[in-house]
Coordinates of C-alpha atoms in Angstrom, one line a residue:
Chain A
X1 CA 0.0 0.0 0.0
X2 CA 3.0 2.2 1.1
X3 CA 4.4 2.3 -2.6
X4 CA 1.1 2.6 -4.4
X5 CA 0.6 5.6 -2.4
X6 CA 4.1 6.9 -2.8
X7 CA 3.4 6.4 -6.8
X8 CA 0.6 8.4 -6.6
X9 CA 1.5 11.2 -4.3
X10 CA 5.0 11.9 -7.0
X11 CA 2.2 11.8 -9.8
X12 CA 0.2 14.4 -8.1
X13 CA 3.3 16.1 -7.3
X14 CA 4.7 16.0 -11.1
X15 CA 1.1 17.5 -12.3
X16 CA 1.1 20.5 -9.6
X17 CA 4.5 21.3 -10.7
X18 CA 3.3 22.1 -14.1
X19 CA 1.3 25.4 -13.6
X20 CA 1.2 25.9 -17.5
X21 CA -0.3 22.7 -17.7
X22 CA -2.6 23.0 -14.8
X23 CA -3.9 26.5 -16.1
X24 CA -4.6 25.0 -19.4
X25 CA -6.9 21.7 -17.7
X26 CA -8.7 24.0 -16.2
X27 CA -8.8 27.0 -19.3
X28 CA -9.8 23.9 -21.8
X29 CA -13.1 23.2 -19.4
X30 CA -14.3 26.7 -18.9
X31 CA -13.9 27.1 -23.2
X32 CA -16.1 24.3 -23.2
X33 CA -18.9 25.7 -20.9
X34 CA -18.3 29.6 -21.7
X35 CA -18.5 29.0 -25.4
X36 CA -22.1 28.1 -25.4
X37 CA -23.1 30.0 -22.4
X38 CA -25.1 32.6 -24.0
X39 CA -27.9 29.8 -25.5
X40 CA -29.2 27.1 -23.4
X41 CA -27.3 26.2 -20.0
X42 CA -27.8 22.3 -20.0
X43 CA -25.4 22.0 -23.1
X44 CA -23.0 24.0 -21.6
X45 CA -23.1 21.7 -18.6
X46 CA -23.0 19.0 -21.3
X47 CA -20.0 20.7 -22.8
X48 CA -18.1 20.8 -19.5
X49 CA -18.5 17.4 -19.3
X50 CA -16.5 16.8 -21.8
X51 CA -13.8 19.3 -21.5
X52 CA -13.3 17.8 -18.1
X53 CA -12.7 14.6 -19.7
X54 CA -10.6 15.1 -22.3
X55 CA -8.6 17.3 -20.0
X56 CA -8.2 14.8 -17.6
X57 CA -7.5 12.0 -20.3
X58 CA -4.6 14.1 -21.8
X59 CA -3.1 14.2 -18.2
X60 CA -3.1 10.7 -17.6
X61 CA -1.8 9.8 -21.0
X62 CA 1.3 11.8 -21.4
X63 CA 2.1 11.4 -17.5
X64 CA 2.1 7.7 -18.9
X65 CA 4.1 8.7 -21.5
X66 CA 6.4 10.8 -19.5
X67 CA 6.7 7.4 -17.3
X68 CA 7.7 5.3 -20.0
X69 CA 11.3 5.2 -18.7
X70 CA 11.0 5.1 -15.3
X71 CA 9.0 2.5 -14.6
X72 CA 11.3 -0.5 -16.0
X73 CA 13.8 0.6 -13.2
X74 CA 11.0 1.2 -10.4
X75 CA 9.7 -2.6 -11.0
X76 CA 13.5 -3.9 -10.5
X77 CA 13.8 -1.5 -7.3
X78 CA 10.6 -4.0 -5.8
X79 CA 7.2 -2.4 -7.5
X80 CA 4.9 -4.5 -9.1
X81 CA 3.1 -4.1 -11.8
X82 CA 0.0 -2.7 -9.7
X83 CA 1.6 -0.6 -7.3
X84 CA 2.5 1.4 -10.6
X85 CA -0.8 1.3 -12.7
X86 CA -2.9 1.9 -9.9
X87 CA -1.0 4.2 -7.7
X88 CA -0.9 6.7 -10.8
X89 CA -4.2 5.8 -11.4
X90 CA -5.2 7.1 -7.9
X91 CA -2.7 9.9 -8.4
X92 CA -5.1 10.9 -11.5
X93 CA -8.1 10.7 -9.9
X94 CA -7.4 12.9 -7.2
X95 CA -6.3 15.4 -9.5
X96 CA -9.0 15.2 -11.7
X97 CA -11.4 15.5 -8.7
X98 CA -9.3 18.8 -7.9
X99 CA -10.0 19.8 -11.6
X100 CA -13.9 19.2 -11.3
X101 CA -14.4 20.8 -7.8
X102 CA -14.4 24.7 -9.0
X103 CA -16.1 23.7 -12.3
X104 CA -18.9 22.0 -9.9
X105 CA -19.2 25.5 -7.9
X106 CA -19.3 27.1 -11.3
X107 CA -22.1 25.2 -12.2
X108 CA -24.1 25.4 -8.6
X109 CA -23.6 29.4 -8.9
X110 CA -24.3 30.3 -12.3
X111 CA -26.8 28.0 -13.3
X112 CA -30.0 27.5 -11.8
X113 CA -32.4 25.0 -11.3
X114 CA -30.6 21.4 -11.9
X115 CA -30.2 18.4 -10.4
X116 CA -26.9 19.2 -8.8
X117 CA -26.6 15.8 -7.2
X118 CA -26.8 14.9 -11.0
X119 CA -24.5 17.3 -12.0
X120 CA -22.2 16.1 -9.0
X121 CA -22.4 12.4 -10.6
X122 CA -21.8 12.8 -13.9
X123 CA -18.6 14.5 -13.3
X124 CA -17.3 11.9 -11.1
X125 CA -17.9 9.5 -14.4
X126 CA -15.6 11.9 -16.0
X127 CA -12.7 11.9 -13.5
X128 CA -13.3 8.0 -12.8
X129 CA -12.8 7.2 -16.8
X130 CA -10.7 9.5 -18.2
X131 CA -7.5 8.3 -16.3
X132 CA -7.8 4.9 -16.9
X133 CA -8.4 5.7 -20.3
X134 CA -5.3 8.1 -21.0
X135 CA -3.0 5.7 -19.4
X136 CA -4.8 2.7 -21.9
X137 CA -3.8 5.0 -24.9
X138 CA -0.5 5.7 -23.1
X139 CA 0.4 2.2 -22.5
X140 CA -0.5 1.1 -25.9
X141 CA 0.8 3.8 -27.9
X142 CA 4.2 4.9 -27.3
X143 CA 5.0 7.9 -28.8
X144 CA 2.6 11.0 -27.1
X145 CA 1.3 12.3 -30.9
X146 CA 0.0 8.9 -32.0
X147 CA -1.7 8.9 -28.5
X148 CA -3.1 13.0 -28.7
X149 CA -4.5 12.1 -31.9
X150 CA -6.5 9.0 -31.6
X151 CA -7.5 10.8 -27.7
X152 CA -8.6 13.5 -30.1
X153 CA -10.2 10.8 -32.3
X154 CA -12.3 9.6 -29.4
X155 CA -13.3 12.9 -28.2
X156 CA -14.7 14.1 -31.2
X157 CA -16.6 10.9 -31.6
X158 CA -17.7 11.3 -28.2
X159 CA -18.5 15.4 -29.2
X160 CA -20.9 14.2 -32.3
X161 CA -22.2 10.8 -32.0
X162 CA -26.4 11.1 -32.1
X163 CA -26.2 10.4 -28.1
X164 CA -29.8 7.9 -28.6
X165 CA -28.0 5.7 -31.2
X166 CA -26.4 2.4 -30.7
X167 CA -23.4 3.2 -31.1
X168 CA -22.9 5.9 -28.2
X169 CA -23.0 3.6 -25.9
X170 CA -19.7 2.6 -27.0
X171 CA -18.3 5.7 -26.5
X172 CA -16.4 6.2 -22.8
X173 CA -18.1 9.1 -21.2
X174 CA -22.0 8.5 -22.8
X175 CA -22.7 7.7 -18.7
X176 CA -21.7 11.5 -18.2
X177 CA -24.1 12.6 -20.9
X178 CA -26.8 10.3 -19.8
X179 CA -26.3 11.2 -16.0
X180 CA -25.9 15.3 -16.9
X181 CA -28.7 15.2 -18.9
X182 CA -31.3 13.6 -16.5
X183 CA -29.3 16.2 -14.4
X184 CA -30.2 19.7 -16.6
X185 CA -33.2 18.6 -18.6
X186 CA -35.1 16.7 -15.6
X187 CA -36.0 13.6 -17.2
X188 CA -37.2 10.3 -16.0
X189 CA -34.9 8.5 -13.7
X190 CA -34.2 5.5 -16.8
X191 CA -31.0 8.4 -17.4
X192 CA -29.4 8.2 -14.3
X193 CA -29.9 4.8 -13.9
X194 CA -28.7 3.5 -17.8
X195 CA -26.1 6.4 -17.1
X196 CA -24.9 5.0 -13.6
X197 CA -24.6 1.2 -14.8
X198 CA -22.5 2.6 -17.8
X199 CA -21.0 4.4 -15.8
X200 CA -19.6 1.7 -13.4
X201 CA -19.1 -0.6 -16.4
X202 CA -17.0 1.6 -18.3
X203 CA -14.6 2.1 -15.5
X204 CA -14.1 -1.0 -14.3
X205 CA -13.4 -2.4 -17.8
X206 CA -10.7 0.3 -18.4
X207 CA -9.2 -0.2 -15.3
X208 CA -9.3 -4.0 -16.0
X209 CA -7.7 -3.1 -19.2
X210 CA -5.2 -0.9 -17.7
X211 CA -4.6 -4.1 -15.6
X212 CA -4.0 -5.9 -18.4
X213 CA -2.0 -3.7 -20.6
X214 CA 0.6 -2.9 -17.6
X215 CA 0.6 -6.5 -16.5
X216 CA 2.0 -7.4 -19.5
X217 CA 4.2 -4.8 -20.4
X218 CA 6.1 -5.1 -17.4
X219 CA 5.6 -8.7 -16.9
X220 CA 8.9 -10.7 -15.4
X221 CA 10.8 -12.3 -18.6
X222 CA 10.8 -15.9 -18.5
X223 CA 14.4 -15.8 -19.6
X224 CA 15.5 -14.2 -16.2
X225 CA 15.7 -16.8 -13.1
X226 CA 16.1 -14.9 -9.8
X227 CA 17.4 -16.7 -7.2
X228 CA 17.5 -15.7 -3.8
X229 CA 21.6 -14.8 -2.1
X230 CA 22.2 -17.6 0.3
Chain B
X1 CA 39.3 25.8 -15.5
X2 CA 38.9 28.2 -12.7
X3 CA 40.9 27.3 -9.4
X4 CA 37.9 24.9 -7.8
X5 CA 37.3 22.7 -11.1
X6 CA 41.6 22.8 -11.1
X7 CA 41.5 21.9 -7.2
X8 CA 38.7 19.0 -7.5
X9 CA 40.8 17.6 -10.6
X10 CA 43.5 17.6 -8.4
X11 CA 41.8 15.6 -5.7
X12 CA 40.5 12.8 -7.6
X13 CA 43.6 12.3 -9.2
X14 CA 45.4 11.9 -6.3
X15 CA 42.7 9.7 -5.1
X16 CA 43.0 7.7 -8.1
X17 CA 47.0 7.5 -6.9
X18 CA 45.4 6.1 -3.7
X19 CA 47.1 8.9 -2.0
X20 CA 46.5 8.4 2.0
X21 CA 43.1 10.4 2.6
X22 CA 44.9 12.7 5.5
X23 CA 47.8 13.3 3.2
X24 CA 45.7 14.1 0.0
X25 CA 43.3 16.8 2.4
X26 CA 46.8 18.3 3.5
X27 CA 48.2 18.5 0.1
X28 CA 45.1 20.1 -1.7
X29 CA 44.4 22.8 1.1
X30 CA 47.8 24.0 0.7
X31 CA 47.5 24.1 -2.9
X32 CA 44.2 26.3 -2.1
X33 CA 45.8 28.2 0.2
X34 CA 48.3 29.1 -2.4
X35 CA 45.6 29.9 -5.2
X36 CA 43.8 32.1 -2.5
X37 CA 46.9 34.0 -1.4
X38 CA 48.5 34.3 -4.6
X39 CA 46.3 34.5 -7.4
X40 CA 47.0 33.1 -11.0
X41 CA 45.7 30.5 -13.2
X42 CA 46.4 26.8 -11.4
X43 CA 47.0 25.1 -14.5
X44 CA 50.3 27.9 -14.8
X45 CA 51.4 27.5 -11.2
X46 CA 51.4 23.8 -10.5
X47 CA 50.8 22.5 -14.1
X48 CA 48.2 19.6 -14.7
X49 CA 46.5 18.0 -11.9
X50 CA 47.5 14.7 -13.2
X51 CA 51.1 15.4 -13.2
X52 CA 50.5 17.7 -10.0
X53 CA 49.4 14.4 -8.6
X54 CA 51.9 12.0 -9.8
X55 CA 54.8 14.4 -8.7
X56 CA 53.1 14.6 -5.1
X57 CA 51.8 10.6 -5.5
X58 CA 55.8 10.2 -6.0
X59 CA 57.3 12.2 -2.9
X60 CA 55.1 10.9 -0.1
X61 CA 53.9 7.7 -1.6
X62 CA 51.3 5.9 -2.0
X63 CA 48.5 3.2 0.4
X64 CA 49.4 -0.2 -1.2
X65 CA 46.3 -2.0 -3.1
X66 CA 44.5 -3.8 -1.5
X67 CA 44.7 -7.3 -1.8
X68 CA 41.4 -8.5 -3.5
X69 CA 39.1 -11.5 -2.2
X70 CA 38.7 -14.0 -4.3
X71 CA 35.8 -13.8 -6.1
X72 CA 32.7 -14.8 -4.4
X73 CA 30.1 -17.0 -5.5
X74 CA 27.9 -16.3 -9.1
X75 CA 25.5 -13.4 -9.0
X76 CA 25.1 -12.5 -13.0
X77 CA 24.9 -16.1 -15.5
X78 CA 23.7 -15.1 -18.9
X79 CA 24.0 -18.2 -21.7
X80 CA 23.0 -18.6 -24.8
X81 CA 21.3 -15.0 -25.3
X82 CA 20.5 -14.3 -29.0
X83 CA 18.6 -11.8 -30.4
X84 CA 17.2 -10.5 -34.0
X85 CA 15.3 -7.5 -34.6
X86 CA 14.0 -8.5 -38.0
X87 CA 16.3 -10.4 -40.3
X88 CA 19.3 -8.8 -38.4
X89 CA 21.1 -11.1 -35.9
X90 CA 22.4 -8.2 -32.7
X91 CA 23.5 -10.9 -30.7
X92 CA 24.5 -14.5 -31.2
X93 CA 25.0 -17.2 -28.0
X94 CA 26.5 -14.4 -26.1
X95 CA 27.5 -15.0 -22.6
X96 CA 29.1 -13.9 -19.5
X97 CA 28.9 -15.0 -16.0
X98 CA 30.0 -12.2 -13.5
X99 CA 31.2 -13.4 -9.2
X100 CA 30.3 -11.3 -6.2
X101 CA 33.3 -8.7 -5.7
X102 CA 34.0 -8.8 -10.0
X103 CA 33.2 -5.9 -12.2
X104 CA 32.7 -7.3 -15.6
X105 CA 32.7 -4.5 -18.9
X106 CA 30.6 -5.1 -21.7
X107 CA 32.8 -3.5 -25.0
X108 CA 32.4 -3.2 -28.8
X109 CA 31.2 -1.1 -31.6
X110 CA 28.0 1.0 -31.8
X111 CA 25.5 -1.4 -32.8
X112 CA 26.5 -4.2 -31.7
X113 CA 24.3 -5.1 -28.8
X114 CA 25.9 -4.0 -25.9
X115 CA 22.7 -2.2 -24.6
X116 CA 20.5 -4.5 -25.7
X117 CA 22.3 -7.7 -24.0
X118 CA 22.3 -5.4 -20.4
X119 CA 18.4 -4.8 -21.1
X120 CA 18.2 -8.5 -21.8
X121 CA 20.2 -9.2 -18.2
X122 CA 18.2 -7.0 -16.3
X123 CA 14.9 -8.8 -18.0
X124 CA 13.7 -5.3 -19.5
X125 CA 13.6 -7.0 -23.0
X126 CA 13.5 -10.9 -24.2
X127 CA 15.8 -12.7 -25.9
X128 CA 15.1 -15.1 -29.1
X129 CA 16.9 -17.7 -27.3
X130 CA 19.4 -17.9 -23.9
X131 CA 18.5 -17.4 -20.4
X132 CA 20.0 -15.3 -17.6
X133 CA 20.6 -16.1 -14.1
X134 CA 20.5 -13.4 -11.4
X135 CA 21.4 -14.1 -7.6
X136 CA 20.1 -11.6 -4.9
X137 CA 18.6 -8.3 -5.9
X138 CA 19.4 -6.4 -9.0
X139 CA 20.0 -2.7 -10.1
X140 CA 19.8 -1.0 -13.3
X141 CA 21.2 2.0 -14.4
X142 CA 20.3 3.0 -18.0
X143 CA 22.2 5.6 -20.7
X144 CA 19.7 8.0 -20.6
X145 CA 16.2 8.6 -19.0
X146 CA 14.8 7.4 -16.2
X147 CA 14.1 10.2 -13.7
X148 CA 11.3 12.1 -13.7
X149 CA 12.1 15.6 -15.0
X150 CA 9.1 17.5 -12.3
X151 CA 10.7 15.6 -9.2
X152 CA 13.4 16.5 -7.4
X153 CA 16.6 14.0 -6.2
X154 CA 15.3 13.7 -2.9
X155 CA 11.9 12.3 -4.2
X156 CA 13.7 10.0 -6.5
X157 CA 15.3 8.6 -3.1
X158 CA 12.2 8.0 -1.9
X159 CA 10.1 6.6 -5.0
X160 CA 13.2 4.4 -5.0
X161 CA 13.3 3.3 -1.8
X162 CA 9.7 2.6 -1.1
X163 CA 10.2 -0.3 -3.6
X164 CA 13.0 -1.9 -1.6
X165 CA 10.8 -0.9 1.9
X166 CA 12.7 2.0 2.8
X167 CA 10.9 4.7 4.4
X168 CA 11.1 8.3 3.7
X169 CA 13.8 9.3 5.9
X170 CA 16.4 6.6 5.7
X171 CA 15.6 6.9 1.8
X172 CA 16.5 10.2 1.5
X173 CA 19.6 9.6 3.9
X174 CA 20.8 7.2 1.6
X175 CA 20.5 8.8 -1.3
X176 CA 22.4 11.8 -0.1
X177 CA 25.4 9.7 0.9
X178 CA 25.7 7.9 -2.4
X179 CA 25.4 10.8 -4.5
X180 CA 28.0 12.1 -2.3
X181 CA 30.4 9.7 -3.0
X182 CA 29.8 10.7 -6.7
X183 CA 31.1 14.1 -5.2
X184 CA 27.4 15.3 -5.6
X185 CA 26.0 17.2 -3.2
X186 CA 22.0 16.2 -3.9
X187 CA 20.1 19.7 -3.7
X188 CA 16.8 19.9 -1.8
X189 CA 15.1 22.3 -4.3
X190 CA 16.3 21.7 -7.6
X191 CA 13.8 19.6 -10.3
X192 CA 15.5 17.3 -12.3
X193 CA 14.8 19.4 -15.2
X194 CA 17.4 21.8 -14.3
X195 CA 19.9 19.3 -14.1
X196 CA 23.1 20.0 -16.2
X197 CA 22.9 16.0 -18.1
X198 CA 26.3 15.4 -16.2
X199 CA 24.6 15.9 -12.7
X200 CA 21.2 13.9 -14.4
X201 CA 23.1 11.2 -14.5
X202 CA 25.0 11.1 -11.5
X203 CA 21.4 11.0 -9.5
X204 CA 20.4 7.9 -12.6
X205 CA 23.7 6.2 -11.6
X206 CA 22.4 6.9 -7.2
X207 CA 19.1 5.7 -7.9
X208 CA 20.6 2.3 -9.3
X209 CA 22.9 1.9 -5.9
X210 CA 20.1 3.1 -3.0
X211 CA 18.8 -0.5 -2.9
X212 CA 22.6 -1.7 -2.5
X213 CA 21.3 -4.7 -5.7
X214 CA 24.1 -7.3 -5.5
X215 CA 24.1 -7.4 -9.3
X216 CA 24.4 -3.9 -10.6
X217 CA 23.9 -3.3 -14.4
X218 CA 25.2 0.2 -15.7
X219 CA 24.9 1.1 -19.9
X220 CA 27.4 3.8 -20.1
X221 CA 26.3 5.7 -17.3
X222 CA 29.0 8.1 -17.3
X223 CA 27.4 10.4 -19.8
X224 CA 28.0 14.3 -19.2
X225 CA 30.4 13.4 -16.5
X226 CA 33.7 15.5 -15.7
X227 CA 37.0 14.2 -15.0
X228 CA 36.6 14.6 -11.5
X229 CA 33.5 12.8 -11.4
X230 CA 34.6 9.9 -13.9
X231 CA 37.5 9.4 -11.4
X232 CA 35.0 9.2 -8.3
X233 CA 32.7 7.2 -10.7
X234 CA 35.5 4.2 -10.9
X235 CA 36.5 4.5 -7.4
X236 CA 32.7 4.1 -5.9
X237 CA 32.7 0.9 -8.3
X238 CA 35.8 -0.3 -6.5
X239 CA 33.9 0.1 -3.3
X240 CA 30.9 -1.7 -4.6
X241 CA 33.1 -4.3 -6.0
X242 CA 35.2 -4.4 -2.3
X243 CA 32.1 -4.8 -0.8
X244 CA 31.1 -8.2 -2.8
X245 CA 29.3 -6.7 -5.2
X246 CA 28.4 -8.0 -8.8
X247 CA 29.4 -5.0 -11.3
X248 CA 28.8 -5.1 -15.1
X249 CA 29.5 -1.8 -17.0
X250 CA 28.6 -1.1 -20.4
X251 CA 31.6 1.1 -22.2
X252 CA 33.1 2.7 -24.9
X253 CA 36.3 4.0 -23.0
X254 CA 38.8 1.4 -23.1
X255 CA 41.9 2.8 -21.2
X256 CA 39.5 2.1 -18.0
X257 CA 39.7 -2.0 -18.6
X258 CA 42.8 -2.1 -16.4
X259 CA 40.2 -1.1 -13.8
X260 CA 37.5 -4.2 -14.6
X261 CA 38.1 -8.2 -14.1
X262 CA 36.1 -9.0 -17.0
X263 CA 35.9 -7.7 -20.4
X264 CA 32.7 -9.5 -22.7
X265 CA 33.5 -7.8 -26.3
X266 CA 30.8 -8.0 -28.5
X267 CA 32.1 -6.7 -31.9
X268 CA 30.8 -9.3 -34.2
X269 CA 34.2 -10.8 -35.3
X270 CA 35.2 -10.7 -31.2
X271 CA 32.3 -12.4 -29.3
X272 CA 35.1 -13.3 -26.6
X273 CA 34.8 -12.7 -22.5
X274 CA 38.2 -12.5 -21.7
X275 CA 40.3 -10.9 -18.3
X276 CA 40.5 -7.8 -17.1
X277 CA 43.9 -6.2 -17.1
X278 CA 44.0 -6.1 -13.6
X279 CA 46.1 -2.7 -13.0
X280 CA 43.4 -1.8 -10.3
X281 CA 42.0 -4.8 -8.3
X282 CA 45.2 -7.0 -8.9
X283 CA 43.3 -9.9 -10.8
X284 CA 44.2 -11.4 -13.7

């Protein structure tokens, strides 16, 4: 537990230390929900939504990216595999949850008449998905442009997929949109439920994933015998 | 080189002379003393430091070597280790097996595997065929990379160490006192990122000791290094190696074999492990 913890405490440390970054994860939300501010304030709640996510997602994946180097040595100084997926992972969340808080005031004091709870819940969807996500996309694709651009790729699917269809339920954060808009449009409780189950689905399958992904890449090699000094 | 760079030359080199500690501190605070009083560029009032040294290594004399242990049971057993990347064969049934208290140096031409069979030893990549056989704990240092660039040294200690069980404190502690012996002094408030790459590496080559591994693998981790600091670099391996250590080092430099017991030369027309010259631990 002590080195999952120390994993994710030098995560959230590496993160605050980048104020350019910081001010632009929290510039790339407010774009988001300023930008349509002036129409109708659910779909700039729905907006937000999604500049949350992508801004947490781009976090996760180039801190994985960034990480790429280090953690070969850290799993010969005594880590396994899970103190370093999760312990960034919880690293993530905790940022991301420091990313939503303000936006969550934001919302409570300029727009009135929601479900705040709702509003409350989908953007814990966001912040639970979006790491595990970026760090998927990190671990799988090495280099940080191929990863940006199928990120982007997702986003923007996310952005204009007809949210009834099929096919947004494959998308990653269609629980936010499903949760946010039984949140600002007060519609029947089926949204926060289908939203909620996705929700939870979503995020343990990319943490699963993650799992996976890590598991394997920094598996022991069966060449290498390790035997104990004696 | 201004009169400190001159004086810490100096030092090394007359550590590297194995100098007696007490006499070397008396010799180089004179020569300060000197600098300080009388001004002038060091290199024009006592010359070179290595031939400053040698002269003053000559006159008082020198500790005698110390006699080396024999060599201690197998720590590093690599057989057999081949490996393509596509149609191109980078290593064929290489092979080395390295004793506690031997430092073993991996040589040859760019290209010709010596990275990739230290990657392959430390289990960071697989081989096509061959298998490697590690006793006790292992440490890795690599060429480049590896540290964060937003952390500072002191939280590299203790990401480090809180893998091998350390807690913060002793981490930290330990840390400090190996990069001092790298003649770094580990500062509390500098990131990474504003490390010159001499100084990156010097915190790369600490984070690969703090666990004290028995087998410690290094790929040319003296990159960005000064004279000084390359000295102090071979003289902490000696200490490693005194201290029953397994020591394999990746290298390009060649007049530092007399310093190693084992030389594994991977140039394609050498393949060969063959023995160290022995000018510094006596073993041939």
């Amino acid at each position: 537990m002590n080195r999952m913890l120390t994993v994710a405490e030098m995560t959230l440390r590496e993160l605050l230390r980048r104020r350019g970054v910081l001010a632009l994860m929290l510039l790339l939300p407010l774009t988001f929900y300023l930008i349509r501010r002036d129409a109708y304030v659910g779909q700039s709640v729905r907006s937000l939504m999604l500049g949350i996510s992508w801004a947490v997602s781009t976090a996760a994946l180039f801190a994985t990216s960034a990480a790429r180097e280090l953690e070969p040595r850290l799993r010969l100084a005594g880590y396994g595999p899970r103190h370093l997926y999760l312990g960034r992972m919880l690293g993530l969340w905790a940022a991301g949850l420091a990313i939503a808080l303000p936006f969550f005031l934001l919302v409570v004091f300029d727009a009135p008449n929601l479900r705040y709870g709702g509003v409350a819940a989908g953007m814990l969807c966001c912040v639970a998905i979006a790491p595990p996500l970026g760090m998927l996309i990190g671990a799988l694709l090495p280099r940080e442009l191929e990863g940006t651009l199928l990120l982007l790729v997702i986003v923007t699917v996310q952005m204009l997929i007809d949210p009834a269809g099929t096919g947004a339920k494959l998308t990653p954060f269609w629980s936010s949109r499903e949760i946010t808009t039984w949140a600002v449009d007060h519609t029947d409780g089926g949204y926060l439920a289908r939203g909620s189950v996705h929700g939870v689905l979503v995020t343990v399958g990319m943490v699963l994933a993650v799992a996976a992904v890590f598991s394997v890449r920094l598996r022991r090699r069966r060449h290498l015998r390790h035997l104990p000094v004696g | 080189m201004n009169a400190d760079e001159w004086l810490r030359a100096f030092a090394a080199e007359l550590r590297q002379r194995r100098v007696r500690d007490d006499d070397a501190r008396h010799v180089v605070a004179e020569a300060a003393t000197h600098l300080r009083d009388g001004g002038g560029d060091p290199a024009v009032v006592f010359g070179l430091p290595g031939r400053y040294a040698a002269a003053i290594a000559e006159s008082i004399g020198a500790t005698p070597p110390p006699v080396p242990a024999a060599p201690g049971p197998v720590r590093l057993h690599a057989r057999g280790i081949t490996k393509r990347y596509g149609r191109r064969t980078v290593l064929r049934d290489a092979g080395l097996t390295v004793r506690a208290g031997q430092i073993a140096a991996i040589v040859g031409a760019n290209g010709c595997g010596k990275s990739t069979f230290l990657r392959i030893c430390a289990g960071l990549i697989s081989p096509d065929a061959g298998e490697v056989t590690v006793t006790g704990r292992l440490g890795y240092c690599p060429q480049q990379g590896g540290t964060a660039d937003f952390l500072l040294p002191d939280e590299h200690f203790v990401l480090v160490g809180a893998g091998g069980g350390l807690a913060r404190g002793p981490a930290r502690r330990a840390g400090r006192a190996a990069a001092r012996k790298l003649g770094w002094d580990a500062p509390g408030d500098v990131l990474t990122r504003h490390l010159s790459g001499g100084t990156r590496q010097k915190l790369n080559l600490t984070m690969s000791t703090l666990t004290e591994p028995d087998v410690l693998l290094l790929d040319e981790p003296y990159q960005g290094f000064d004279r000084g600091t390359y000295v102090d670099f071979w003289d902490q391996l000696g200490r490693l190696r005194d201290a029953g250590r397994a020591i394999v080092v990746v290298t390009h430099l060649l007049n530092q074999l007399d310093r190693v017991d084992l030389v594994l030369d991977l140039t394609p027309a050498g393949g060969t492990v063959r023995d160290g010259d022995a000018g510094w631990g006596g073993r041939a």
